[in-house]
């Protein structure tokens, strides 16, 4: 009867040893902060008297009180509506432009394709705060060269940092920065389409427009779903653009978006318990929207495959 070698246990445990650093980092920097945020969201500070003596401020159990206050907070709800309107502008425009650019770059007639891809992708490499600050100064009439040109031409000079045009200003920043990444994802899927498919379409007399609409776009549908999924999540978590542009205009409040409301409650008001509950609700809403979107996309794909 043969006995197992002592080294066999080391070989079997090697995969777990390789996973240990990743699991440790996940627990320390992802699971533990989430657990602590959930714990904070279920507590509050109880102040006795003037709150000046020792033991006058105590952390007590609050249950779902913070969540109830967050769901009935008009500022948080208005911020969610603003983000919804912002997303209705950003997501279709950004993905439509990314798809159009990817189809153009995949055309046989395009020239300088590597340089064009790099030029379109380059804005994505610019940090979000830097991009928002750059565009913010271009929106200011006193320092923007665009307003100088409009003035010389005698054309109207809209104030993009006031009122309704503010949504267009935020949308422009997001589209400028995010189109390149989505274009690269879609373009990579287009390049993976077998050449035989294009040759068969040409033999059948299909025009480039018909090839794009009936062959290329349906075949890159999974990439479109992926980019749409990421874009929705990024839109729900908008924070850099309004926070960076806030010092340049009075039209952006400190609670313009839900994440700005969380930041205001946590660091300006010092109420980390309410902020934790709000952040948990935002994360839950993002999870539900993402789950519903992916489930709908999977159901449609299964229906199309069954036809």
Short mmCIF file of N, CA and C in Angstrom, two decimals, residues 113 124 142:
data_model
loop_
_atom_site.label_atom_id
_atom_site.label_comp_id
_atom_site.label_asym_id
_atom_site.label_seq_id
_atom_site.Cartn_x
_atom_site.Cartn_y
_atom_site.Cartn_z
N UNK A 113 -6.11 55.12 -38.57
CA UNK A 113 -6.95 54.51 -37.53
C UNK A 113 -6.26 54.47 -36.17
N UNK A 124 -10.26 59.88 -21.82
CA UNK A 124 -10.57 58.96 -20.72
C UNK A 124 -9.41 58.87 -19.74
N UNK A 142 -15.84 85.01 -18.75
CA UNK A 142 -14.74 85.97 -18.64
C UNK A 142 -13.40 85.39 -19.10
#
